[in-house]
Short mmCIF file of C-alpha atoms and ligand atoms in Angstrom, two decimals:
data_model
loop_
_atom_site.label_atom_id
_atom_site.label_comp_id
_atom_site.label_asym_id
_atom_site.label_seq_id
_atom_site.Cartn_x
_atom_site.Cartn_y
_atom_site.Cartn_z
CA MET A 1232 6.62 -25.88 1.81
CA SER A 1233 8.80 -28.76 2.85
CA THR A 1234 11.76 -30.46 1.26
CA ALA A 1235 11.70 -34.24 0.98
CA ILE A 1236 14.97 -35.96 1.83
CA LEU A 1237 14.82 -39.38 0.29
CA SER A 1238 17.43 -41.88 1.48
CA ALA A 1239 18.02 -45.26 -0.09
CA LEU A 1240 19.24 -46.94 3.08
CA PRO A 1241 18.29 -46.80 6.79
CA GLU A 1242 21.96 -46.24 7.67
CA GLU A 1243 21.85 -42.94 5.78
CA GLN A 1244 18.60 -41.80 7.31
CA SER A 1245 19.12 -42.58 10.99
CA SER A 1246 21.35 -39.64 11.94
CA LEU A 1247 19.01 -37.22 10.14
CA VAL A 1248 16.05 -38.62 12.09
CA GLN A 1249 17.99 -38.15 15.34
CA GLN A 1250 18.55 -34.48 14.56
CA LEU A 1251 14.97 -33.75 13.55
CA ALA A 1252 13.24 -31.00 15.58
CA HIS A 1253 9.56 -31.68 16.44
CA PRO A 1254 9.72 -35.19 14.91
CA GLN A 1255 6.49 -36.83 13.85
CA ARG A 1256 6.43 -40.39 12.48
CA LEU A 1257 3.61 -41.06 10.03
CA MET A 1258 2.73 -44.28 8.22
CA HIS A 1259 1.45 -44.12 4.64
CA ALA A 1260 1.43 -46.70 1.83
CA GLY A 1261 3.14 -49.17 4.16
CA ARG A 1262 6.08 -46.82 4.68
CA ALA A 1263 7.28 -44.66 7.57
CA PHE A 1264 7.69 -40.93 6.91
CA TRP A 1265 9.25 -38.45 9.34
CA ARG A 1266 8.05 -34.85 9.47
CA GLY A 1267 10.01 -32.17 11.33
CA GLU A 1268 12.63 -29.49 10.89
CA LEU A 1269 16.35 -29.62 10.16
CA HIS A 1270 18.21 -26.31 10.49
CA ASP A 1271 14.76 -24.67 10.86
CA ARG A 1272 13.75 -25.91 7.38
CA PRO A 1273 10.57 -28.05 7.19
CA VAL A 1274 11.46 -31.50 5.89
CA VAL A 1275 9.92 -34.91 5.29
CA LEU A 1276 12.37 -37.80 5.57
CA ALA A 1277 11.62 -41.06 3.77
CA LEU A 1278 13.27 -44.27 2.66
CA SER A 1279 12.96 -44.86 -1.07
CA GLY A 1280 12.92 -48.64 -0.81
CA ILE A 1281 15.12 -50.64 -3.19
CA GLY A 1282 14.46 -50.57 -6.93
CA LYS A 1283 12.53 -48.37 -9.34
CA VAL A 1284 8.94 -49.25 -8.40
CA ALA A 1285 9.46 -48.86 -4.64
CA ALA A 1286 11.19 -45.52 -5.21
CA ALA A 1287 8.43 -44.28 -7.55
CA THR A 1288 5.74 -45.15 -4.98
CA THR A 1289 7.63 -43.31 -2.24
CA ALA A 1290 8.14 -40.25 -4.45
CA THR A 1291 4.47 -40.20 -5.44
CA ALA A 1292 3.40 -40.39 -1.77
CA LEU A 1293 5.75 -37.52 -0.90
CA ILE A 1294 4.14 -35.37 -3.58
CA GLU A 1295 0.48 -36.38 -3.37
CA HIS A 1296 0.13 -37.01 0.36
CA PHE A 1297 2.79 -34.80 1.97
CA GLY A 1298 2.74 -31.97 -0.59
CA VAL A 1299 6.53 -31.51 -0.66
CA ALA A 1300 7.96 -28.72 -2.82
CA ARG A 1301 11.12 -30.54 -3.92
CA ILE A 1302 12.83 -33.91 -3.56
CA VAL A 1303 16.50 -34.46 -2.79
CA PHE A 1304 17.87 -37.99 -2.94
CA THR A 1305 20.95 -39.33 -1.14
CA GLY A 1306 22.23 -42.84 -1.56
CA VAL A 1307 25.16 -44.98 -2.61
CA ALA A 1308 26.04 -46.23 -6.08
CA GLY A 1309 28.54 -48.27 -8.04
CA GLY A 1310 31.14 -46.16 -9.85
CA VAL A 1311 31.52 -47.04 -13.54
CA GLY A 1312 33.06 -43.88 -15.03
CA ASP A 1313 36.84 -43.46 -15.38
CA GLY A 1314 38.31 -41.94 -12.24
CA VAL A 1315 35.14 -42.41 -10.18
CA HIS A 1316 36.53 -44.09 -7.06
CA ARG A 1317 35.01 -45.51 -3.89
CA GLY A 1318 34.43 -42.63 -1.50
CA ASP A 1319 33.97 -40.13 -4.33
CA VAL A 1320 30.60 -38.48 -4.73
CA VAL A 1321 28.53 -38.19 -7.93
CA VAL A 1322 25.90 -35.47 -8.22
CA ALA A 1323 23.40 -36.43 -10.92
CA GLN A 1324 23.03 -34.05 -13.81
CA ASP A 1325 20.57 -36.36 -15.50
CA TYR A 1326 19.31 -39.94 -15.42
CA VAL A 1327 18.89 -42.87 -17.80
CA GLN A 1328 17.14 -46.21 -17.13
CA HIS A 1329 19.74 -48.73 -18.27
CA ASP A 1330 17.16 -51.56 -18.28
CA MET A 1331 14.57 -49.71 -20.39
CA ASP A 1332 14.38 -51.44 -23.79
CA ALA A 1333 11.22 -51.15 -25.91
CA SER A 1334 13.17 -51.70 -29.14
CA PRO A 1335 12.40 -52.04 -31.98
CA LEU A 1336 9.24 -50.01 -31.20
CA PHE A 1337 11.36 -47.24 -29.68
CA PRO A 1338 15.08 -46.61 -29.75
CA ARG A 1339 16.93 -48.54 -27.01
CA TRP A 1340 16.75 -46.69 -23.63
CA GLU A 1341 14.12 -44.19 -24.82
CA LEU A 1342 11.25 -43.72 -22.36
CA PRO A 1343 8.08 -44.55 -24.32
CA GLY A 1344 5.72 -41.59 -24.22
CA TYR A 1345 8.43 -39.13 -23.21
CA ALA A 1346 10.32 -38.91 -26.53
CA ARG A 1347 13.61 -38.88 -24.66
CA THR A 1348 16.17 -41.15 -23.06
CA ARG A 1349 17.53 -38.90 -20.33
CA LEU A 1350 15.66 -36.94 -17.68
CA ALA A 1351 17.45 -33.86 -16.33
CA CYS A 1352 17.68 -32.92 -12.66
CA ASP A 1353 16.82 -29.39 -11.53
CA PRO A 1354 19.84 -27.17 -12.34
CA VAL A 1355 19.50 -24.84 -9.33
CA LEU A 1356 19.12 -27.59 -6.71
CA THR A 1357 21.84 -29.60 -8.46
CA ALA A 1358 24.32 -26.70 -8.27
CA MET A 1359 23.57 -26.34 -4.54
CA LEU A 1360 24.01 -30.06 -4.00
CA LEU A 1361 27.32 -30.04 -5.88
CA GLU A 1362 28.58 -27.27 -3.58
CA ALA A 1363 27.52 -29.31 -0.53
CA ALA A 1364 29.13 -32.46 -1.99
CA SER A 1365 32.41 -30.70 -2.80
CA LEU A 1366 32.58 -29.36 0.75
CA CYS A 1367 31.90 -32.84 2.09
CA VAL A 1368 34.65 -34.59 0.14
CA THR A 1369 37.13 -31.85 1.07
CA SER A 1370 36.21 -32.30 4.75
CA ALA A 1371 36.25 -36.10 4.45
CA SER A 1372 40.03 -36.33 4.21
CA GLY A 1373 40.46 -33.81 7.05
CA LEU A 1374 37.68 -34.99 9.36
CA TRP A 1375 37.73 -38.73 8.84
CA GLY A 1376 41.13 -39.31 7.25
CA LEU A 1377 39.50 -40.73 4.11
CA LYS A 1378 41.71 -41.07 1.05
CA ASN A 1379 41.09 -42.70 -2.30
CA ILE A 1380 43.02 -45.82 -3.39
CA HIS A 1381 45.78 -43.64 -4.84
CA GLY A 1382 46.17 -41.83 -1.50
CA GLY A 1383 44.59 -38.69 -2.92
CA ALA A 1384 41.59 -36.69 -1.80
CA HIS A 1385 38.11 -37.77 -2.86
CA ARG A 1386 36.31 -35.88 -5.63
CA ALA A 1387 32.81 -34.65 -6.32
CA HIS A 1388 31.77 -35.41 -9.92
CA GLN A 1389 28.72 -34.27 -11.84
CA GLY A 1390 27.19 -36.18 -14.72
CA LEU A 1391 24.92 -38.92 -15.99
CA VAL A 1392 23.72 -41.64 -13.59
CA ALA A 1393 22.03 -44.89 -14.71
CA SER A 1394 19.33 -46.72 -12.74
CA GLY A 1395 17.93 -50.22 -13.19
CA ASP A 1396 16.52 -53.11 -11.21
CA ARG A 1397 19.85 -54.91 -10.88
CA PHE A 1398 22.68 -54.78 -8.37
CA VAL A 1399 25.59 -54.65 -10.85
CA ALA A 1400 28.17 -56.93 -9.30
CA THR A 1401 30.57 -58.12 -11.98
CA ALA A 1402 33.24 -56.23 -13.89
CA GLN A 1403 31.93 -57.82 -17.08
CA GLU A 1404 28.37 -56.59 -16.64
CA SER A 1405 29.53 -53.16 -15.57
CA GLU A 1406 31.75 -52.81 -18.66
CA ARG A 1407 29.03 -54.12 -20.97
CA LEU A 1408 26.47 -51.69 -19.60
CA ARG A 1409 28.84 -48.75 -19.72
CA SER A 1410 30.22 -49.35 -23.22
CA ALA A 1411 26.78 -49.95 -24.78
CA LEU A 1412 25.47 -46.68 -23.36
CA ARG A 1413 28.65 -44.83 -24.29
CA ALA A 1414 28.41 -46.01 -27.90
CA ALA A 1415 25.00 -44.26 -28.00
CA GLY A 1416 26.47 -41.05 -26.55
CA HIS A 1417 25.52 -41.64 -22.91
CA ASP A 1418 28.63 -41.51 -20.74
CA VAL A 1419 27.58 -42.94 -17.39
CA LEU A 1420 29.46 -42.12 -14.17
CA ALA A 1421 27.56 -44.32 -11.72
CA VAL A 1422 24.93 -47.06 -11.54
CA GLU A 1423 22.22 -47.52 -8.91
CA MET A 1424 18.65 -48.75 -8.59
CA GLU A 1425 16.23 -45.88 -7.85
CA GLY A 1426 17.14 -42.37 -9.03
CA ALA A 1427 15.75 -42.48 -12.58
CA ALA A 1428 12.35 -43.55 -11.25
CA VAL A 1429 12.19 -40.58 -8.88
CA ALA A 1430 13.36 -38.30 -11.70
CA GLN A 1431 10.48 -39.56 -13.87
CA VAL A 1432 7.86 -39.03 -11.13
CA CYS A 1433 9.19 -35.50 -10.48
CA HIS A 1434 9.15 -34.80 -14.22
CA ASP A 1435 5.48 -35.87 -14.38
CA TYR A 1436 4.52 -33.58 -11.49
CA GLY A 1437 6.81 -30.70 -12.52
CA LEU A 1438 8.67 -30.89 -9.19
CA PRO A 1439 12.36 -29.95 -8.79
CA PHE A 1440 14.57 -32.97 -8.12
CA ALA A 1441 18.27 -33.40 -7.31
CA ALA A 1442 20.30 -36.45 -6.35
CA VAL A 1443 23.69 -37.28 -4.93
CA ARG A 1444 25.31 -40.71 -4.73
CA THR A 1445 28.38 -41.68 -2.74
CA ILE A 1446 30.39 -44.36 -4.51
CA SER A 1447 30.33 -47.50 -2.35
CA ASP A 1448 31.82 -49.92 -4.90
CA ARG A 1449 33.00 -50.14 -8.51
CA ALA A 1450 30.08 -52.35 -9.67
CA ASP A 1451 32.67 -55.12 -10.17
CA ASP A 1452 33.34 -58.59 -8.75
CA ALA A 1453 34.16 -57.09 -5.33
CA ALA A 1454 31.02 -54.92 -5.29
CA HIS A 1455 29.04 -56.94 -2.76
CA GLY A 1456 31.65 -56.87 0.02
CA ASP A 1457 32.72 -53.29 -0.73
CA PHE A 1458 29.12 -52.12 -0.64
CA ALA A 1459 28.33 -53.67 2.76
CA GLN A 1460 31.47 -52.34 4.42
CA PHE A 1461 31.10 -48.87 2.96
CA VAL A 1462 27.48 -48.42 3.99
CA GLN A 1463 28.30 -49.15 7.62
CA THR A 1464 31.38 -46.96 7.85
CA VAL A 1465 31.13 -44.01 5.50
CA ALA A 1466 27.79 -43.54 3.76
CA SER A 1467 25.85 -42.30 6.79
CA ARG A 1468 28.40 -39.61 7.64
CA TYR A 1469 28.51 -38.39 4.05
CA ALA A 1470 24.71 -38.25 3.79
CA GLU A 1471 24.33 -36.31 7.02
CA HIS A 1472 27.07 -33.84 6.13
CA MET A 1473 25.76 -33.19 2.61
CA VAL A 1474 22.08 -32.90 3.54
CA LEU A 1475 22.71 -30.47 6.40
CA SER A 1476 24.97 -28.20 4.36
CA PHE A 1477 22.54 -28.35 1.42
CA LEU A 1478 19.60 -27.30 3.63
CA GLN A 1479 21.55 -24.30 4.92
CA LYS A 1480 21.82 -23.08 1.31
CA LEU A 1481 18.07 -23.35 0.62
N1 SAH B 1217 20.65 -52.88 1.76
C1 SAH B 1217 20.27 -54.08 1.08
C2 SAH B 1217 20.26 -54.04 -0.43
C3 SAH B 1217 20.95 -52.91 -1.06
S1 SAH B 1217 20.80 -52.94 -2.81
C4 SAH B 1217 21.12 -55.21 1.55
O1 SAH B 1217 22.35 -55.06 1.69
O2 SAH B 1217 20.55 -56.24 1.77
C5 SAH B 1217 22.00 -51.75 -3.23
C6 SAH B 1217 21.65 -50.31 -3.00
O3 SAH B 1217 22.78 -49.51 -3.27
C7 SAH B 1217 20.57 -49.78 -3.92
O4 SAH B 1217 19.85 -48.79 -3.21
C8 SAH B 1217 21.35 -49.20 -5.10
O5 SAH B 1217 20.76 -47.99 -5.55
C9 SAH B 1217 22.74 -48.91 -4.56
N2 SAH B 1217 23.91 -49.50 -5.25
C10 SAH B 1217 25.16 -49.47 -4.74
N3 SAH B 1217 26.04 -50.13 -5.53
C11 SAH B 1217 25.32 -50.58 -6.61
C12 SAH B 1217 25.67 -51.36 -7.76
N4 SAH B 1217 26.90 -51.81 -7.95
N5 SAH B 1217 24.67 -51.67 -8.62
C13 SAH B 1217 23.40 -51.25 -8.41
N6 SAH B 1217 23.03 -50.53 -7.32
C14 SAH B 1217 23.96 -50.18 -6.41
#
């Protein structure tokens, strides 16, 4: 059974499409899906779209229509945790929807009907993805001369990631979001717009899910410019490197 590789951005998907053996482009639900093999493993490549609903539709199509066995997500995110720098990588251990608020009917951030706030990623796939991510950041300084702002090597982190339908682009909003969640015991490393939705769909279908996010910005006042520059220069190389080394471990 095939592995779905879900990318948030076309820049991250294009080099994977180029390397696909026996590529087949299929349209479904207004989206393009690519079937083929990478490293002799059957895969379906798809773009999540931006935001929770688009990502949930894509994930549902991958499961219902393409019958994938697992979903792996690669994308970029804003770093909000201490020591999570641009160019670092965060492998999601679990997900929270930072814009879910059905209070006072349910506790803030709890998913109504699920009796929980956080949805965990699959531990086996996540461990494999963390290995691939660690290898990638180690190679990044050697291969591409990438260093963090302190001149040090980039790091692969593992922890909680928050999703919501907002591009977080001010230091004030980022701090507000982070400290409110932290006060409730949820220490968030990164913020993005899709992962928690895919985690929820995979939870509903009982499908293993893992996600990795390269930090493109610090979700602060410089986020917009940092994001655009990073996606063009770094994100695609990271995504390709991590996905290919992950698939070899499957
Ligand atoms: N590519 C589009 C829009 C990208 S929206 C454009 O430039 O027009 C930002 C994407 O990056 C989303 O997929 C989101 O998951 C992720 N992301 C990166 N930094 C983020 C931040 N600071 N806040 C929220 N999402 C962020």
